[in-house]
mmCIF file of C-alpha atoms in Angstrom:
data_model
loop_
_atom_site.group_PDB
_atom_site.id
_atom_site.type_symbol
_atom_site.label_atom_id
_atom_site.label_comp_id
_atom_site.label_asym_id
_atom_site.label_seq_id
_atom_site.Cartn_x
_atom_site.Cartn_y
_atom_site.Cartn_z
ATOM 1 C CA UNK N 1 28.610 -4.922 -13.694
ATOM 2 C CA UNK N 2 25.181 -5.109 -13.138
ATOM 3 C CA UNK N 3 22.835 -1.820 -13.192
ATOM 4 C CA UNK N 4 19.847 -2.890 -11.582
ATOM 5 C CA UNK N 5 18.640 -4.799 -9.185
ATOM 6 C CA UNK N 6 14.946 -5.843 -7.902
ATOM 7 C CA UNK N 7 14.970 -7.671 -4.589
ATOM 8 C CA UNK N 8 11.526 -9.126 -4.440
ATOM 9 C CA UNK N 9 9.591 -12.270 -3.467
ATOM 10 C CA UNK N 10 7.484 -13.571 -0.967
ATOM 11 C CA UNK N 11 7.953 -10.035 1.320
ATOM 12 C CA UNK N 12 11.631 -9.104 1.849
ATOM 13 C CA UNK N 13 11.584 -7.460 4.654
ATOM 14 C CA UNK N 14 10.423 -10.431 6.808
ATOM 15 C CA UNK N 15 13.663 -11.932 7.269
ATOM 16 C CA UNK N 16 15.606 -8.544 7.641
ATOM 17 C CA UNK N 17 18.972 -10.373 8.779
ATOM 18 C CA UNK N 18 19.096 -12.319 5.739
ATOM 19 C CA UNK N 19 17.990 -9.129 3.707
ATOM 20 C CA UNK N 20 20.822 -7.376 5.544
ATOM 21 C CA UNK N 21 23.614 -10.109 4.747
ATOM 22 C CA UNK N 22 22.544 -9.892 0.597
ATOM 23 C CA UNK N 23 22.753 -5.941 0.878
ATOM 24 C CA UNK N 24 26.377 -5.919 2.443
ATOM 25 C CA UNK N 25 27.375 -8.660 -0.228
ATOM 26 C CA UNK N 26 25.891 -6.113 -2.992
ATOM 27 C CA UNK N 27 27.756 -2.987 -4.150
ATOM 28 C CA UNK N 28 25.677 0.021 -4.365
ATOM 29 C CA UNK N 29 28.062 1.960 -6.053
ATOM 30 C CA UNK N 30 28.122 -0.273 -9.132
ATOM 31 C CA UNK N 31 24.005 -1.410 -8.815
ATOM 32 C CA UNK N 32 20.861 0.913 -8.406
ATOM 33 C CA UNK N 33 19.191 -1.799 -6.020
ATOM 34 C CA UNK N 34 15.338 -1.770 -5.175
ATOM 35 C CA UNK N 35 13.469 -3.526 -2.905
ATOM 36 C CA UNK N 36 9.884 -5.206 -3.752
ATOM 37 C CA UNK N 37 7.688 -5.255 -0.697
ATOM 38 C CA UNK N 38 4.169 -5.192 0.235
ATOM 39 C CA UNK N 39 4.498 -2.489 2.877
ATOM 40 C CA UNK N 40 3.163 -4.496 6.005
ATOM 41 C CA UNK N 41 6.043 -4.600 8.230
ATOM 42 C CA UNK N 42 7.872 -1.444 6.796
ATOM 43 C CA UNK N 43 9.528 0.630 9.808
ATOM 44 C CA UNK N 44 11.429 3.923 10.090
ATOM 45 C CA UNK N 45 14.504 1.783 11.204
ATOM 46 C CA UNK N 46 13.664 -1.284 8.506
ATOM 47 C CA UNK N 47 13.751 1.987 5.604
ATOM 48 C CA UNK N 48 17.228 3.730 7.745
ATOM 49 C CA UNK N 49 18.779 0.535 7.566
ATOM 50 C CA UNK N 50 17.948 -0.137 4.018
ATOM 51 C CA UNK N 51 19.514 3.463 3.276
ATOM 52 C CA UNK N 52 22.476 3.288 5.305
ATOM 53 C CA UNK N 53 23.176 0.025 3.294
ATOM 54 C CA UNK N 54 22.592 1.972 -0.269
ATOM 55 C CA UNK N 55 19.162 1.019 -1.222
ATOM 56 C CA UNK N 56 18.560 2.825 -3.796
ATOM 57 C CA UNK N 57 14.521 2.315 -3.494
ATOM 58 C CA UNK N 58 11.600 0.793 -2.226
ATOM 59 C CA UNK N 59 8.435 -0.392 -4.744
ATOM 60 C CA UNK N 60 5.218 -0.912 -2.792
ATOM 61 C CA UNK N 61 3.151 -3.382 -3.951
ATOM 62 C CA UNK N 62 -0.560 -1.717 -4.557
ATOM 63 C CA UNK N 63 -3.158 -3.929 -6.655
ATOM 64 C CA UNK N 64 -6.084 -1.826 -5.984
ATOM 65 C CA UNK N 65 -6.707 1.646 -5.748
ATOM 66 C CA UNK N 66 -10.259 1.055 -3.487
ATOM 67 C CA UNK N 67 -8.768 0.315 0.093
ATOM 68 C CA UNK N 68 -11.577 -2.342 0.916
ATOM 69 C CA UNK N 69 -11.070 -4.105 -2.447
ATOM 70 C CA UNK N 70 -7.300 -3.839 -1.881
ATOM 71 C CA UNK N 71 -7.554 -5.127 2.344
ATOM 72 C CA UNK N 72 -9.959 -8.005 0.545
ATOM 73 C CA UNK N 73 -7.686 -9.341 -2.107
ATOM 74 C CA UNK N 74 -4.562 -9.437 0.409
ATOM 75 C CA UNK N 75 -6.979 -10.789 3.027
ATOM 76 C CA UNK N 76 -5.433 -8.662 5.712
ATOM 77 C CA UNK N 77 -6.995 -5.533 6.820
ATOM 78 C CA UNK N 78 -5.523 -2.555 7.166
ATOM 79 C CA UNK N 79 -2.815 -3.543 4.455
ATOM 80 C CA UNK N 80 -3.974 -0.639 2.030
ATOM 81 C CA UNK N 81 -3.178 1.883 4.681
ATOM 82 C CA UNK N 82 0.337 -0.061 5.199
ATOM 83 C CA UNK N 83 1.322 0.327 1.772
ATOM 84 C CA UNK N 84 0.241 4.080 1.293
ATOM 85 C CA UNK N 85 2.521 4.477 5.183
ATOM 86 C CA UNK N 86 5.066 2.925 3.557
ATOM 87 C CA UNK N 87 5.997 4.649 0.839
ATOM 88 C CA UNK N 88 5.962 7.678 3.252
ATOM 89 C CA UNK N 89 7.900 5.839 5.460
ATOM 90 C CA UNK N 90 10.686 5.355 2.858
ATOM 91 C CA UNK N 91 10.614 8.659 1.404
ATOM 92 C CA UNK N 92 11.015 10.011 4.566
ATOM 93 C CA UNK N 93 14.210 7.853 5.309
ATOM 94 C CA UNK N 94 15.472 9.224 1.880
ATOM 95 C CA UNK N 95 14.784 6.270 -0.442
ATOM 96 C CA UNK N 96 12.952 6.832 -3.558
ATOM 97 C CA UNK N 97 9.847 5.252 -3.883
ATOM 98 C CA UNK N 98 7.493 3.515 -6.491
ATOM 99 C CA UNK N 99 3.724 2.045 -6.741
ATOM 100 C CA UNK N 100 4.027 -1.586 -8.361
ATOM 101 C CA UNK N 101 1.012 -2.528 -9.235
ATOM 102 C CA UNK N 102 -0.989 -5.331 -11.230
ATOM 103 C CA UNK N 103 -2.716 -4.049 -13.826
ATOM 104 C CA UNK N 104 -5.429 -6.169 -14.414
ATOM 105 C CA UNK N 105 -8.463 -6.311 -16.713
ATOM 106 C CA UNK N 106 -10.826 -5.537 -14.034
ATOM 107 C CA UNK N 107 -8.555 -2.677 -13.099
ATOM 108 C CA UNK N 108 -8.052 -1.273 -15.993
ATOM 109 C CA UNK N 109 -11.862 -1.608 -17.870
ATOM 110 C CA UNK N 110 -13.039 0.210 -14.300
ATOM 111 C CA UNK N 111 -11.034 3.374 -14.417
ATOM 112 C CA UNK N 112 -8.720 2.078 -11.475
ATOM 113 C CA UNK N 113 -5.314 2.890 -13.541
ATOM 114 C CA UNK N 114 -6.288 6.520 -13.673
ATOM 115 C CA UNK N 115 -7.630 5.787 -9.703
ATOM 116 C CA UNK N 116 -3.860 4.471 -8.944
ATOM 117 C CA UNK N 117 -2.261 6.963 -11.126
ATOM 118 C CA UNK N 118 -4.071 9.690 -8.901
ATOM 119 C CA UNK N 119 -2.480 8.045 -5.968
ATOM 120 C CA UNK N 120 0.829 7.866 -7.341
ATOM 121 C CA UNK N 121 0.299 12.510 -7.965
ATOM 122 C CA UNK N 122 -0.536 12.766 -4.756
ATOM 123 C CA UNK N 123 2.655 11.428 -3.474
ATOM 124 C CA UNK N 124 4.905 12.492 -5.966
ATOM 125 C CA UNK N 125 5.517 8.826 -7.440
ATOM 126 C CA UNK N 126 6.125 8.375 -11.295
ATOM 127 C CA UNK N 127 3.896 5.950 -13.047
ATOM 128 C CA UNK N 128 5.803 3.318 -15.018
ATOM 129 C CA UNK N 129 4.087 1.305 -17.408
ATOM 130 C CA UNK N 130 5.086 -2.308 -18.164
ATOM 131 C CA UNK N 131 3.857 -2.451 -21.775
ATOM 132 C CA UNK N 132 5.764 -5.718 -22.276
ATOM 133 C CA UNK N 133 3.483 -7.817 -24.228
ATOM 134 C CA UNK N 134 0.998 -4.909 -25.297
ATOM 135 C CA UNK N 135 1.986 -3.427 -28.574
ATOM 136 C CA UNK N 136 -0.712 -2.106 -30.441
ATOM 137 C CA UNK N 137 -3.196 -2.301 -27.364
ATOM 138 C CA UNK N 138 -5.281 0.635 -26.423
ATOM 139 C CA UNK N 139 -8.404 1.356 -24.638
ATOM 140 C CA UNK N 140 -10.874 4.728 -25.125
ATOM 141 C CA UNK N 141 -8.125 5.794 -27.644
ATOM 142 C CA UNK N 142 -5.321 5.558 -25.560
ATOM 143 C CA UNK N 143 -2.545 3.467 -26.772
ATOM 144 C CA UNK N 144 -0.130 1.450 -24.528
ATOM 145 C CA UNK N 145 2.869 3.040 -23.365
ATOM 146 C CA UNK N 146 1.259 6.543 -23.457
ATOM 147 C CA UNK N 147 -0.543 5.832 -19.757
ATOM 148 C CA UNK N 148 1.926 6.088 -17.381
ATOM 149 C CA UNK N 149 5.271 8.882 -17.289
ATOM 150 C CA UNK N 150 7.358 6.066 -19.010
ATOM 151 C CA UNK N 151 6.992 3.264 -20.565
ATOM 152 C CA UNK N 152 8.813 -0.394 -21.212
ATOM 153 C CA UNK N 153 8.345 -2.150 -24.594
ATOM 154 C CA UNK N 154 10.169 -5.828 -24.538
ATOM 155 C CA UNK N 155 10.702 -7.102 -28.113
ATOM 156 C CA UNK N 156 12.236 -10.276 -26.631
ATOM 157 C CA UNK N 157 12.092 -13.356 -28.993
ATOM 158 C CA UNK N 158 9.817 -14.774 -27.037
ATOM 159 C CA UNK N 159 7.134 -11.886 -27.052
ATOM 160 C CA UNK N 160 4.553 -11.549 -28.931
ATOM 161 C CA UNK N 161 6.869 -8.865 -31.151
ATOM 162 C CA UNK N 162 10.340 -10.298 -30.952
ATOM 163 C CA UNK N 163 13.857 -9.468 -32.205
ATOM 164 C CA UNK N 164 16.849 -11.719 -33.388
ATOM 165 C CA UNK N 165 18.096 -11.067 -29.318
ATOM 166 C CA UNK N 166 17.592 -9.486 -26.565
ATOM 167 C CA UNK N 167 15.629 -5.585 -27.222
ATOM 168 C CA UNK N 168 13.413 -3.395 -26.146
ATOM 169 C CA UNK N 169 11.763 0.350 -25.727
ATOM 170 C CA UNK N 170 11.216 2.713 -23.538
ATOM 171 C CA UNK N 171 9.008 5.865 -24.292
ATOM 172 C CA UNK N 172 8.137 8.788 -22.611
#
């Protein structure tokens, strides 16, 4: 049995018949399945199709919360707009829906998190914060883990804090 799963990669919904084989293989009723996408081609019969096959979600991919930094880094303009339709697109067609977003230094050291956390309020998303490889980490007081509605905390053997096996954290 396998709980989750993140469908992701390239952009998924590009080669929808090949998407749509992989869903019909996948059980829903044992799996919470998501799918990773950038938003660009997202359609109200792409997201109905995706429900009807018991997707449980959609995560849209948005690296910037400035739309002409954002259309700049994915070179494609327009493409900030896309994403922000797209997770209104999915809602809509009764998936739940999720901001995935890099959070780089730049990002973070110019007030953008609390810029993409905004976003995520005004469309009723929850923030959650991959804190993997962060413990101990804070900026202006704030520690890791306490920026977004939840948080992940790996303690893999191969992180910088790692277990005997396989653990981790998640706080709220």
């Amino acid at each position: 049995n396998i709980g989750f799963i993140n469908i992701e990669g390239g952009e998924p919904l590009l080669e929808l018949d090949r998407l749509i084989l992989l869903l019909k293989a996948l059980n829903p009723k044992r799996s919470e399945i998501w799918i990773n996408t950038n938003g660009s081609i997202m359609t109200r019969n792409r997201a109905l199709k995706m429900n009807d096959l018991g997707v449980f979600g959609v995560m849209v991919s948005l690296h910037h919360w400035d739309k002409e930094v954002y259309d700049k880094f994915t070179g494609i303009k327009g493409s900030y707009d896309n994403a922000i339709l797209a997770l209104e697109i999915a809602r809509k067609a009764g998936l739940s829906t999720a901001i995935n977003c890099t959070g780089t230094q730049d990002l973070i050291f110019s007030g953008g998190f609390e810029k993409i956390m905004q976003i995520a309020k005004q469309h009723n998303l929850l923030v959650l914060e991959d804190s993997a490889q962060s413990h101990g980490a804070q900026l202006d007081c704030k520690k890791a883990g306490n920026w977004g509605d939840a948080s992940g905390f790996s303690f893999y053997p191969g992180k910088n804090l790692g277990a005997l096996g396989d653990a981790g954290a998640i706080t709220t």
